[in-house]
Coordinates of C-alpha atoms (C1' of nucleotides) in Angstrom, one line a residue:
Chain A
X1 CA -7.5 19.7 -17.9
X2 CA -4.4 19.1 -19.1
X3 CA -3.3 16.4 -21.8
X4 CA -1.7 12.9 -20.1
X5 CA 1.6 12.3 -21.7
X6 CA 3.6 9.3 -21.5
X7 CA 7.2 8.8 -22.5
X8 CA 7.3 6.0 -25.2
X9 CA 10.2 3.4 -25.5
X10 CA 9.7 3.2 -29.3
X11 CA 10.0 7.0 -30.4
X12 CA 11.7 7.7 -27.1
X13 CA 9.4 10.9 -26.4
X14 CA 7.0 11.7 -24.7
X15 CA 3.9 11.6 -26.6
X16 CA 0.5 12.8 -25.6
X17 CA -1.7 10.1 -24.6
X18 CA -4.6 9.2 -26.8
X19 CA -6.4 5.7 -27.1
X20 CA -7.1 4.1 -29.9
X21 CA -10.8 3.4 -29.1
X22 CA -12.2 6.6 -27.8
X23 CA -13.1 5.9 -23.9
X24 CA -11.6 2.8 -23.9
X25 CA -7.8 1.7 -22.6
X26 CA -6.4 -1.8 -23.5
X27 CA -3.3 -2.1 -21.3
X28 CA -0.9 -5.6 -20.9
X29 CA 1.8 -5.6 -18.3
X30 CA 4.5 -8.0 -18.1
X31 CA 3.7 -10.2 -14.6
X32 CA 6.3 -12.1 -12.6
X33 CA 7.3 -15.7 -13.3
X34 CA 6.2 -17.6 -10.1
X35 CA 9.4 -19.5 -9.2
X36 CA 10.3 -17.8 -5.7
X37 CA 8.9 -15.3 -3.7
X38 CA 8.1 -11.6 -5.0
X39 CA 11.1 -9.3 -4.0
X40 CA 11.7 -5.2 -4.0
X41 CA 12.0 -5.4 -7.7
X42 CA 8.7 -6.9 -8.4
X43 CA 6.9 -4.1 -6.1
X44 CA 8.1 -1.1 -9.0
X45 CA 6.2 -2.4 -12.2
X46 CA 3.4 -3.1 -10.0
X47 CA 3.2 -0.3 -8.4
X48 CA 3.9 2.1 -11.5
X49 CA 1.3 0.3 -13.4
X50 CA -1.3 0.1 -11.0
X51 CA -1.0 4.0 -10.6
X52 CA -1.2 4.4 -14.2
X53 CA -4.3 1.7 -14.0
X54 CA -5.6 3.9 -10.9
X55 CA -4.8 7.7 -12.9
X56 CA -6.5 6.4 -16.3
X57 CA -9.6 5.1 -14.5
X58 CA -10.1 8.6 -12.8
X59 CA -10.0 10.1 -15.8
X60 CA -12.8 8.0 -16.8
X61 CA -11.4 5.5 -19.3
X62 CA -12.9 2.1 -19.4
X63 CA -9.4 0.1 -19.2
X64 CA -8.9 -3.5 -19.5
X65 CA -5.5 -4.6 -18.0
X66 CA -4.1 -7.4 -18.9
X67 CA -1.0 -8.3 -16.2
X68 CA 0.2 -11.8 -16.9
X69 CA 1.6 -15.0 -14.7
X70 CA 4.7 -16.7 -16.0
X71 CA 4.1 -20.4 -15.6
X72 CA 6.4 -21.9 -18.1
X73 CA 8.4 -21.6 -20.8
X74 CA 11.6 -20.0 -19.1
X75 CA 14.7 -21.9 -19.8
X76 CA 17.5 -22.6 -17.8
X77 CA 20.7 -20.1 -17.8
X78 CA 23.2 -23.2 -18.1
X79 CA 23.4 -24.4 -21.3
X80 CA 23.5 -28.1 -20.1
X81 CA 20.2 -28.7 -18.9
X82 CA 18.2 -26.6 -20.9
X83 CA 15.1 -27.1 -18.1
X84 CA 12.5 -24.9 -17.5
X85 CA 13.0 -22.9 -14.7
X86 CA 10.1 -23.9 -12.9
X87 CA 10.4 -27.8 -13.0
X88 CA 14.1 -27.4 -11.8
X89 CA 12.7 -26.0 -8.7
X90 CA 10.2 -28.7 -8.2
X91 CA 12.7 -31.5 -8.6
X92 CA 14.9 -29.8 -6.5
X93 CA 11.7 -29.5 -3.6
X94 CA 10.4 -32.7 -4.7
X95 CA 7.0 -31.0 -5.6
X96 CA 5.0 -31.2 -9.1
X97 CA 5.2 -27.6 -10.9
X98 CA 1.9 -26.5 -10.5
X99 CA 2.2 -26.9 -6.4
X100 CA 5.4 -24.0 -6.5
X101 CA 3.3 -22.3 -9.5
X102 CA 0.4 -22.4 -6.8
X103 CA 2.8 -21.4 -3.8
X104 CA 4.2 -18.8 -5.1
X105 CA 1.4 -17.2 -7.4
X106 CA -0.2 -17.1 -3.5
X107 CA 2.5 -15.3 -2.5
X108 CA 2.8 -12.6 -4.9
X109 CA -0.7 -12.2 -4.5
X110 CA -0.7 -11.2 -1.1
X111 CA 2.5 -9.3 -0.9
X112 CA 0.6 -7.6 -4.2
X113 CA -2.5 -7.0 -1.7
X114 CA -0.3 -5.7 1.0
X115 CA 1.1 -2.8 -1.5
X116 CA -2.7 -1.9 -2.1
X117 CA -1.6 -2.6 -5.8
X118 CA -5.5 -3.3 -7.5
X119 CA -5.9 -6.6 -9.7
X120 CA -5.3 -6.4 -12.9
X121 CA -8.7 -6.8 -15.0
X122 CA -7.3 -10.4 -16.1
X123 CA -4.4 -12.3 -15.1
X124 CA -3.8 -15.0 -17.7
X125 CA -1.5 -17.9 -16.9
X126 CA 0.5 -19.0 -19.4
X127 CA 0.3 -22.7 -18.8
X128 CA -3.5 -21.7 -19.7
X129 CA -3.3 -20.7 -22.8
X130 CA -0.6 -23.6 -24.9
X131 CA -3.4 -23.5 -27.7
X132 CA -3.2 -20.0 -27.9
X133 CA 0.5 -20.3 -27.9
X134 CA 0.4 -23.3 -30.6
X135 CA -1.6 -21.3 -33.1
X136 CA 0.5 -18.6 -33.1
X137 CA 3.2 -20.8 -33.9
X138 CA 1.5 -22.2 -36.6
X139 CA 0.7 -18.9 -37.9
X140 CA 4.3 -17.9 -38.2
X141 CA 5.2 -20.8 -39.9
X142 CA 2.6 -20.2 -42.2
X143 CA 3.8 -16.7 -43.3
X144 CA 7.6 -18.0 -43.5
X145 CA 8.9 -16.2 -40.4
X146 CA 10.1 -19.3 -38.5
X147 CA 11.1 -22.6 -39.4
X148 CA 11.2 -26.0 -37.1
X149 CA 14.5 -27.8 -36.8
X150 CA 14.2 -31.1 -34.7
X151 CA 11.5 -30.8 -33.3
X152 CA 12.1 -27.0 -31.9
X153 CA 10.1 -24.1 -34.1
X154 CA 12.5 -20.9 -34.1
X155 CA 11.8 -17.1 -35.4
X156 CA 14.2 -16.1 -38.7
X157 CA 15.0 -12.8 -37.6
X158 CA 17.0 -12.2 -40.6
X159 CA 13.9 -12.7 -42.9
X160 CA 12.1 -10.6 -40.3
X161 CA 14.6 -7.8 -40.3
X162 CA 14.6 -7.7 -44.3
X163 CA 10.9 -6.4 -44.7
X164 CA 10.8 -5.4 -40.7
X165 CA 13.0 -3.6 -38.2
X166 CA 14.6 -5.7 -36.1
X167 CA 15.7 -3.3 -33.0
X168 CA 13.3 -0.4 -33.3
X169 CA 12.3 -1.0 -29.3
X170 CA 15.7 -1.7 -28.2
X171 CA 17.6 0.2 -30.6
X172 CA 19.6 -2.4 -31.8
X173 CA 21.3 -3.3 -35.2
X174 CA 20.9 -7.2 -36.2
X175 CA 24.4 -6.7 -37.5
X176 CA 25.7 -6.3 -33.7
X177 CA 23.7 -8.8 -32.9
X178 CA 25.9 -11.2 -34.7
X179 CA 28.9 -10.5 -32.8
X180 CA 27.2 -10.2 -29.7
X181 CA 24.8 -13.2 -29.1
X182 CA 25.7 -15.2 -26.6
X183 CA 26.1 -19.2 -27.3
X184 CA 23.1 -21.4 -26.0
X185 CA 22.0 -24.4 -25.8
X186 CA 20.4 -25.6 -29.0
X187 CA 22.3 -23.4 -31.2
X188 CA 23.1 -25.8 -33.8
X189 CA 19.7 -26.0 -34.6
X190 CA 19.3 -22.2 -35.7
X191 CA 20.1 -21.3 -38.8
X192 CA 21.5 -18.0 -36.8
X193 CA 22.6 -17.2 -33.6
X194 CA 19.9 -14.6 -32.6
X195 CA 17.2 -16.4 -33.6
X196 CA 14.9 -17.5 -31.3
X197 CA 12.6 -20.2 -30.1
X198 CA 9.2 -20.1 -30.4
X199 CA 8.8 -24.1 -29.8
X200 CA 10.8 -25.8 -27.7
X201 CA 11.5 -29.8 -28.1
X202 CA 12.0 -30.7 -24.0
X203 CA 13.8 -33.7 -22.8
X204 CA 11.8 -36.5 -21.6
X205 CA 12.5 -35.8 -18.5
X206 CA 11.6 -32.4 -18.4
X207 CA 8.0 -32.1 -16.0
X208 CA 6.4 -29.5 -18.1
X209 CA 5.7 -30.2 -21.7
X210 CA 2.9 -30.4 -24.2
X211 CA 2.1 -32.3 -27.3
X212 CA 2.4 -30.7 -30.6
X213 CA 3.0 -31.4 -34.2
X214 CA 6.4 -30.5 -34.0
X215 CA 7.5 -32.4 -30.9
X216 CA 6.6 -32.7 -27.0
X217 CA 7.7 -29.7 -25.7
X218 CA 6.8 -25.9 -24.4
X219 CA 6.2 -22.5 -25.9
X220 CA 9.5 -19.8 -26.1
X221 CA 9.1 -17.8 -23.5
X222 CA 8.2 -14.4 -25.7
X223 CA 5.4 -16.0 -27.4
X224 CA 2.9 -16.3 -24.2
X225 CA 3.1 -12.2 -24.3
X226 CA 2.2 -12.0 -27.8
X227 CA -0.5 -14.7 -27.5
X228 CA -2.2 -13.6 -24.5
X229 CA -2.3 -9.8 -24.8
X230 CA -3.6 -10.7 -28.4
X231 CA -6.4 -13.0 -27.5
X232 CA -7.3 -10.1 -24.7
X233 CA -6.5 -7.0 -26.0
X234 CA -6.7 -7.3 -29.9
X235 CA -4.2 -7.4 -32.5
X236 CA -3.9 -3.2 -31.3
X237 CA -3.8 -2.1 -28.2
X238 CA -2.7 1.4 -26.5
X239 CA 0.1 0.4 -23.5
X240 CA 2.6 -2.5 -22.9
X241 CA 4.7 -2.0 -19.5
X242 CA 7.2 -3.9 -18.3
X243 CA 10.6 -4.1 -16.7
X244 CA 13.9 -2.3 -18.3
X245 CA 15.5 -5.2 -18.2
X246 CA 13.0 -6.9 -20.7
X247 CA 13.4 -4.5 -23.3
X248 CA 15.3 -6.7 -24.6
X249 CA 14.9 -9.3 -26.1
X250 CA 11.7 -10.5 -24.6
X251 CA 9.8 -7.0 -25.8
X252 CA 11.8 -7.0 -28.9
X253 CA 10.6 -10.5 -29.8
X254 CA 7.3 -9.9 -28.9
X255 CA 6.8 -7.2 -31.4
X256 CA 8.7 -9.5 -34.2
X257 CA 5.9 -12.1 -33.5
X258 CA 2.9 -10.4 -32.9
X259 CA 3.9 -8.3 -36.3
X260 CA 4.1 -11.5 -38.3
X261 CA 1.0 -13.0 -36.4
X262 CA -1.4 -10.6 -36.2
X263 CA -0.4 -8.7 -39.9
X264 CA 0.1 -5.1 -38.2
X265 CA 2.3 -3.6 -35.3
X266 CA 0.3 -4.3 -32.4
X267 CA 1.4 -2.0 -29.2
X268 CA 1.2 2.0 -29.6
X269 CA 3.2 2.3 -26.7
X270 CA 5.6 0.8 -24.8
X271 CA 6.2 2.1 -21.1
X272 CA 9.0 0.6 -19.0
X273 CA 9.9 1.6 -15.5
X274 CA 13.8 1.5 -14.4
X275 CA 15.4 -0.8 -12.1
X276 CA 15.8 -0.8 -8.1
X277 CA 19.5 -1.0 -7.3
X278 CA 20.3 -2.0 -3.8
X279 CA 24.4 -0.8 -3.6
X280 CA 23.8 0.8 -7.2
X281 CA 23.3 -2.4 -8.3
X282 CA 20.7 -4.0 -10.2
X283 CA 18.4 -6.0 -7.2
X284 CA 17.8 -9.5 -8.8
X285 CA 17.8 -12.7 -9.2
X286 CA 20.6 -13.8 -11.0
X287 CA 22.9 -11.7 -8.4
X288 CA 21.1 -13.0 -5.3
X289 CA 21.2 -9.4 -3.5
X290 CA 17.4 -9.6 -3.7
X291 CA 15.1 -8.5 -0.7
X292 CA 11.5 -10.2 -0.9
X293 CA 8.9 -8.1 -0.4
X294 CA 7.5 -10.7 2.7
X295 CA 11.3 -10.0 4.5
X296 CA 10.7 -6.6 4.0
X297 CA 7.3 -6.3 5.8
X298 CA 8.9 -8.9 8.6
X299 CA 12.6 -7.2 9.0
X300 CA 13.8 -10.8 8.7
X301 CA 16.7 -10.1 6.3
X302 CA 20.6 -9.6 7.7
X303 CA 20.3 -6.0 5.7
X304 CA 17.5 -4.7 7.5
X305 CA 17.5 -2.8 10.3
X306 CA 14.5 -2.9 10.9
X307 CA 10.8 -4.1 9.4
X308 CA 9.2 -1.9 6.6
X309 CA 5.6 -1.5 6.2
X310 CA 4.2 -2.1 3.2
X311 CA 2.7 1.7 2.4
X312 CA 6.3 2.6 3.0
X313 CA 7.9 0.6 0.6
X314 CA 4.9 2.3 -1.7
X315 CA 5.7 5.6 -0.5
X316 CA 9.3 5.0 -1.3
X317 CA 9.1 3.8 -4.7
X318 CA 6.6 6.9 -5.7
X319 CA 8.8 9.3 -4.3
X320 CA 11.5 8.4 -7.4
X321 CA 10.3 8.9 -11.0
X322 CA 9.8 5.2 -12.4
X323 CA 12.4 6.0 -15.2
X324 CA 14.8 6.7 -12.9
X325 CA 16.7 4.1 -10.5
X326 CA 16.3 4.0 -7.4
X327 CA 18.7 3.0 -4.6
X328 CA 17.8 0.4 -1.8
X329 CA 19.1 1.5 1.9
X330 CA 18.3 1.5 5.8
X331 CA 18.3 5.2 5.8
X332 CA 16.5 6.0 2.6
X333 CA 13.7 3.9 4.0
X334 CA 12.9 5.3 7.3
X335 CA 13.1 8.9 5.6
X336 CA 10.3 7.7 3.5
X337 CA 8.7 5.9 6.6
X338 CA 8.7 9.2 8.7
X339 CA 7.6 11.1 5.2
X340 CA 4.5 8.4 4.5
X341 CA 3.4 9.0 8.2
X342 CA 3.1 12.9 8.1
X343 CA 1.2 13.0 4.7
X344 CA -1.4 10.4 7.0
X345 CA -1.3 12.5 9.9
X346 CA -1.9 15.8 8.5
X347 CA -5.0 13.9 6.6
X348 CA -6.6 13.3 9.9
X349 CA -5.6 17.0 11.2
X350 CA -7.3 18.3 7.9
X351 CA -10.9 16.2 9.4
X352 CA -10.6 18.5 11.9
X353 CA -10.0 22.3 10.1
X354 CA -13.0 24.5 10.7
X355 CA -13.5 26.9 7.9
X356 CA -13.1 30.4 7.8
X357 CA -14.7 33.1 6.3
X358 CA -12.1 33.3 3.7
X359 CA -9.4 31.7 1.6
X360 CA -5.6 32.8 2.4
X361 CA -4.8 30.0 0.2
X362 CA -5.2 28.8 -3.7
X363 CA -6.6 25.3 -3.2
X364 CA -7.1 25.5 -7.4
X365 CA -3.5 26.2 -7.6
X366 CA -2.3 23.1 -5.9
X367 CA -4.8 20.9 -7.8
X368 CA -3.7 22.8 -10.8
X369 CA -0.2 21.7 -9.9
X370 CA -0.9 18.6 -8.8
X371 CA -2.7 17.4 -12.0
X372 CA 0.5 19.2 -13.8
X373 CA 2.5 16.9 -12.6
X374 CA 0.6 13.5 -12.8
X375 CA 0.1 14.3 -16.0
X376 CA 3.7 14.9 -16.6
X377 CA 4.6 11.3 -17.3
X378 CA 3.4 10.4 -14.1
X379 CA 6.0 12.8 -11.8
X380 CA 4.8 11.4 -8.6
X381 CA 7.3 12.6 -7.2
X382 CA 6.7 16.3 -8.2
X383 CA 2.6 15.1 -6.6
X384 CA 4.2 14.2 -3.7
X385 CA 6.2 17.3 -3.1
X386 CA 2.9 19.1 -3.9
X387 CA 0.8 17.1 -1.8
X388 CA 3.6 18.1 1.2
X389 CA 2.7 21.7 0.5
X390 CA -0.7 20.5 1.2
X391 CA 0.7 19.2 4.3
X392 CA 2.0 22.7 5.6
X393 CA -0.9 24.5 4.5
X394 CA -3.0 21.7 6.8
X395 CA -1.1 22.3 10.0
X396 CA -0.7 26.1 9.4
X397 CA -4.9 25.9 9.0
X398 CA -5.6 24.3 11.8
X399 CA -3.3 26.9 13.6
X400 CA -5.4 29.4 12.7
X401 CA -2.5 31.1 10.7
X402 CA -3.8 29.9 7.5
X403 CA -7.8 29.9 6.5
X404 CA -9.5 28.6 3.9
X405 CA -14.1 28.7 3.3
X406 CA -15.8 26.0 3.5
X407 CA -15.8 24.9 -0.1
X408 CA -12.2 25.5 -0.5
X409 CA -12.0 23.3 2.7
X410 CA -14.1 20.1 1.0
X411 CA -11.9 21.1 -2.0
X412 CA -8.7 20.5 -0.4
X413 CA -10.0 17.1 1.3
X414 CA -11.1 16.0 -2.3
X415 CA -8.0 16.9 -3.4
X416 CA -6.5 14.6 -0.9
X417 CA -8.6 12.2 -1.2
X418 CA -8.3 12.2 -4.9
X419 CA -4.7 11.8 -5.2
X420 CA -3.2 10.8 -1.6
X421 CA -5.7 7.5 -1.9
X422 CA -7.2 7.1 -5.2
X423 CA -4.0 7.9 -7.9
X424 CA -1.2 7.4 -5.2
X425 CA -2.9 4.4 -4.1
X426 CA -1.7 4.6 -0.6
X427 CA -3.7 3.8 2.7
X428 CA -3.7 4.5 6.3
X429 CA -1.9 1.6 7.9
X430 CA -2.4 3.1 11.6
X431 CA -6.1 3.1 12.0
X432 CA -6.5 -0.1 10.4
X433 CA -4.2 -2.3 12.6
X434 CA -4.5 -0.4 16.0
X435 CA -7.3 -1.6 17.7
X436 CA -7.2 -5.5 18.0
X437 CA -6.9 -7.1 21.1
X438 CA -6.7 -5.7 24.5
X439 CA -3.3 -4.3 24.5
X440 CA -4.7 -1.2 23.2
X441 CA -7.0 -0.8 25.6
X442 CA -4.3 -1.6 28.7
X443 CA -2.2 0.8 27.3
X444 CA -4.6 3.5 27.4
X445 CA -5.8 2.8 30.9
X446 CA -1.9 3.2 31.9
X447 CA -1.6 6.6 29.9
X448 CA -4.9 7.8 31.8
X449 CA -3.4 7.1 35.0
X450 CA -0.3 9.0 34.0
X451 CA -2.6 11.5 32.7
X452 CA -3.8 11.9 36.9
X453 CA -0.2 11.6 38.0
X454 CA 0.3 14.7 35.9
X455 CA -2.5 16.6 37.0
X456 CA -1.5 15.9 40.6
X457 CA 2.1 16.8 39.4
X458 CA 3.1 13.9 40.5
X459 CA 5.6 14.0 38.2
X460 CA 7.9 11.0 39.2
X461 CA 5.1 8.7 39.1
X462 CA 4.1 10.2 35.2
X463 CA 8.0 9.7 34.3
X464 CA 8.3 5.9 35.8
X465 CA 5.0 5.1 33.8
X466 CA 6.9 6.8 30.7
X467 CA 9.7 5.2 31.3
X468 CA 8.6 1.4 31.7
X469 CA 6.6 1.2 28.7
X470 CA 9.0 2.9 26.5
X471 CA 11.5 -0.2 27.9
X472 CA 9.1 -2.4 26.8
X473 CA 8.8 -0.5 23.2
X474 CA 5.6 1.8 23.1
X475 CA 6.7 5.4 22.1
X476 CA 4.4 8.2 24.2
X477 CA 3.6 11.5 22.8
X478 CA 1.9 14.2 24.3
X479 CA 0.3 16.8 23.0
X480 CA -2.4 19.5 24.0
X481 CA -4.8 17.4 23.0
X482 CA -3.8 14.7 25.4
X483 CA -1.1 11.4 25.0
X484 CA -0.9 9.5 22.2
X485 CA 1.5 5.5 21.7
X486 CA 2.9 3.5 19.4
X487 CA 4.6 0.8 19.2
Chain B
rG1 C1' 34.0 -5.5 -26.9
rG2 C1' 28.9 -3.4 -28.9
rU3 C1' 24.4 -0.4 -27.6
rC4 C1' 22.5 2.9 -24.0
rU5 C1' 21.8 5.4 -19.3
rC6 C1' 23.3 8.2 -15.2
rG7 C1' 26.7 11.2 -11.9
rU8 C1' 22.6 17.0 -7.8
rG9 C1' 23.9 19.5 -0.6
rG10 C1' 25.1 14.3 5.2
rC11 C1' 21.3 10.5 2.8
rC12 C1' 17.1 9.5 -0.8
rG13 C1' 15.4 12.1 -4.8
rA14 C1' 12.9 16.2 -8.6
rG15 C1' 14.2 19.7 -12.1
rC16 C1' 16.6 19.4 -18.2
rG17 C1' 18.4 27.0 -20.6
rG18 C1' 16.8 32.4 -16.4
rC19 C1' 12.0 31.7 -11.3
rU20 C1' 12.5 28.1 -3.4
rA21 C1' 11.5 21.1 -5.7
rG22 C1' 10.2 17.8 -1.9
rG23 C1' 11.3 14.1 2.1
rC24 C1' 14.8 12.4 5.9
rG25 C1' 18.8 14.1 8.9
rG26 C1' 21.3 18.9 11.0
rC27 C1' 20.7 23.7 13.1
rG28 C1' 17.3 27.6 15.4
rG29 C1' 12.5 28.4 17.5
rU30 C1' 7.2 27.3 19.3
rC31 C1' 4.7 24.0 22.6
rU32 C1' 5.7 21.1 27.3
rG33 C1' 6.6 20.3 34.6
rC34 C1' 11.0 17.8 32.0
rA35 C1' 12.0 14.8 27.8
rA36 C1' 10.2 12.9 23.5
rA37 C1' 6.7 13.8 19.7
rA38 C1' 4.5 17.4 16.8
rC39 C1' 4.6 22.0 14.3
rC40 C1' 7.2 26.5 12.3
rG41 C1' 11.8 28.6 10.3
rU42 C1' 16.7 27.8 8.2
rA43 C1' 21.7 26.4 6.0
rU44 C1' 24.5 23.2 2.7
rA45 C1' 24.4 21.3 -4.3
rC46 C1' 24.6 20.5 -9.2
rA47 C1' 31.8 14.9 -10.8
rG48 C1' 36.1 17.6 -13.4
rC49 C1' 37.8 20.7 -17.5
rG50 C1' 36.6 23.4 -21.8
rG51 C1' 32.9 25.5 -25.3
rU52 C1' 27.9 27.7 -27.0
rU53 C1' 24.7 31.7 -24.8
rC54 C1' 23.1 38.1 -22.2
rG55 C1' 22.5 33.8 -18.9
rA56 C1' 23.8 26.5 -17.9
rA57 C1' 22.7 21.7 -12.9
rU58 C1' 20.0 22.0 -17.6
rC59 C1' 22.8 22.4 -24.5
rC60 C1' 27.8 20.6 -27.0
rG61 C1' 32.9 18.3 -26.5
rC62 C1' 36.5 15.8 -23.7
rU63 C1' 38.1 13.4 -19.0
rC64 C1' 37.0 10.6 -14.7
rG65 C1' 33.4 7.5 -12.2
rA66 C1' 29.0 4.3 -11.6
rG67 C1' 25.3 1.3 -13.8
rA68 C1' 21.9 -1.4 -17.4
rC69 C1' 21.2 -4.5 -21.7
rC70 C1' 23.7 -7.9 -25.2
rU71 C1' 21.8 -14.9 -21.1
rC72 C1' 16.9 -16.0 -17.2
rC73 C1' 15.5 -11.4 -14.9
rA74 C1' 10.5 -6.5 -12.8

RNA sequence: GGUCUCGUGGCCGAGCGGCUAGGCGGCGGUCUGCAAAACCGUAUACAGCGGUUCGAAUCCGCUCGAGACCUCCA
């Protein structure tokens, strides 16, 4: 079998993959911060790490991942308040922060469940793990990397950028920084502009803060990465994923602390999957173009045509490399839609193939191919195309055009099996949901009578039978084999 | 303004020096009482202009266009 590589932020390369404990992965992925409902953008980490979690497991690595909940520590955008993110919101609802921590935790949790995405090995919370946070404070201001200033603790980046690099993730030069950091609240305080918080005095009326011995307050948001991947992972560990868009500063920080802290470089490599655009725009908060993923499932948004079902929106984000953007529309969708249902229903013809006597086709080929391209820096959608030859091969067997023996038959179904619905992660949403309720079963007692209309060629009773229940939104297909529905 | 990406056929999206990507849609066919569905086949492309090379979508330069980060963001 072929080496796994992965392209790595910090060299920029792609580098073969190779843990640093033989047989064993340590793996932290940057979670969502639970303040509103998970959208399209939150489905493409998930989904890219959970194949990567999925693909390293079948090659038979024990991994630990580590995929975090943002609880606090965000701050505000405008300067003037300086609130956490999170008790804004609950003011706002008149709920403590824990309830809309708890609501929408829930919530991406099932819309996670929905994507078949797998649970991480651990999901810390930061609002767990202060003490954790505090030490690592502490342990900064022990070496001389930080320095408290009323109450707040920051990070001296200079200092760090003296003995360190500053940059190396994002590619940035401190000197740029200088001209280019943004003013913020608290800036007084800092002995420079891009230094950081690590601490952060809150207001007394702020719902969310802890006591400390620098001042009542909460933890910078960068730390709770460096803090909780360390206390889980080790000082080491092989992967940290995340978001483009975090790159920097929050990655960038996060190496500057957990160097100081932990005395060594702590991630080996850095994976970061690109944004989705909806427009070619970035999909996101701060713009308010965002989709959530529960509107997507539902059709309930004034952009959808229609409703999207969740091994779609799976199917769509795997077709596009996760380093590459990918654009949001109507029509993209349903293309994936129609392309997600014909990799399902040649699955169920292949059940069906009979073997021949011999092989026409190179099942080893494909698989050759197909582990090619996983392996490629995850090129799913190079497995997907393969997988789609699979697909023609399947309905050109069961044809009789095609033949393949026995073995080459079980082959080709473990190939499937392998990855269609282990590495891909993607399920069959028609058996599961079609047979609840007696609909079903009045439908088919209305296609059996059509069924004897036919026979009797009785052809304008078979039509008006057609005819009604498509006007009432149930799709009829015939084939030899007999009629099918949907709805 | 600084740093960095990207511009591929009607749409989405791979490829990153020579060999058909793939999906959706279109067109042609098979099947069918008809239609739909399904399946098979097929056409259309590499933003523009130069350069390097035997050969460029792929490397280099310029031009135009889009976007990301520099502030919370997946």
């Amino acid at each position: 079998m072929t080496d796994l590589i992965l392209y790595n932020t910090l060299s920029r390369k792609k580098e073969t993959f190779s843990p640093i404990n033989p047989g064993k992965v340590g793996m932290y992925v940057c979670g969502p911060t639970v303040y509103g409902h998970a959208h399209l953008g939150h489905a493409r980490p998930a989904i890219t790490f959970d194949v990567l979690f999925r693909y390293l497991k079948k090659c038979g690595y024990k991994v630990r991942y580590v995929r975090n909940i943002t609880d606090v520590g965000h701050l505000e955008a405008d300067a003037d308040s300086g609130d956490d993110k999170i008790a804004k919101k609950a003011v706002l609802e008149q709920l403590e922060p824990m309830e809309i921590v708890q609501l929408y935790t829930d919530s991406y949790h099932r819309s996670m469940e929905f994507l078949n995405v797998r649970k991480p090995s651990i999901e810390p919370r930061a609002s767990g793990h202060i003490i954790e946070q505090q030490e690592m404070v502490q342990k900064i201001l022990d070496e001389g990397y930080a320095y408290e200033s009323n109450g707040s603790v920051y990070f001296d980046v200079k200092k760090y950028d003296n003995n360190h690099n500053y940059g190396k993730l994002s590619g940035r030069v401190l000197e740029d920084l200088i001209t280019t950091t943004r003013e913020l609240d608290g800036q007084q305080e800092k002995r420079n502009p891009f230094d950081f918080a690590i601490w952060k005095k809150a207001n007394p009326e702020h719902l969310m803060q802890w006591t400390s011995k620098w001042s009542e307050g909460f933890p910078g948001w960068h730390l709770e990465c460096s803090a909780m991947s360390t206390k889980y992972l080790g000082k080491e560990f092989d992967i940290h994923g995340g978001g483009m868009d975090l790159l920097f500063p929050h990655h960038e920080c996060e190496i500057a602390q957990s160097r100081i802290a932990n005395g060594r470089h702590s991630v080996k490599h850095w994976i970061h999957n690109n944004m989705i655009t909806i427009n070619g725009q970035k999909m996101g908060k701060s713009l308010g173009n965002f989709i959530t993923l529960d509107e997507l499932f539902s059709g309930t948004h004034n952009t959808l045509e229609k409703a999207y079902s969740p091994m779609t929106i799976r199917f769509f984000i795997l077709q596009a490399h996760y380093r590459s953007t990918l654009d949001f529309s109507n029509e993209a969708l349903q293309a994936a839609e129609k392309g997600y249902l014909r990799l399902m229903k040649a699955w169920d013809i292949l059940q069906k193939c009979k073997p021949g006597k011999e092989s026409s086709l190179s099942v080893q080929q494909l698989e050759d191919r197909c582990s090619t391209a996983i392996n490629d820096d995850l090129n799913t959608p190079i497995l997907i195309a393969q997988l789609f030859e699979g697909v023609k091969w399947i309905n050109l067997l069961i044809e009789g055009k095609e033949s393949l023996t026995e073995s080459d038959l079980i082959k080709l179904k473990s190939l499937f099996e392998k990855y269609l619905f282990n590495v891909l992660g993607l399920k069959d949403e028609q058996t599961a949901s079609s047979n609840d309720g007696l609909t079903p079963q009045l439908i088919d007692l209305l296609l059996s009578i059509r069924q004897e209309a036919k026979a009797n060629k009785d052809f304008a009773r078979s039509d008006q039978i057609r005819d009604q229940l498509t006007g009432l939104g149930i799709k009829i297909k015939d084939s030899k084999e007999g009629s099918s529905w949907e709805m």
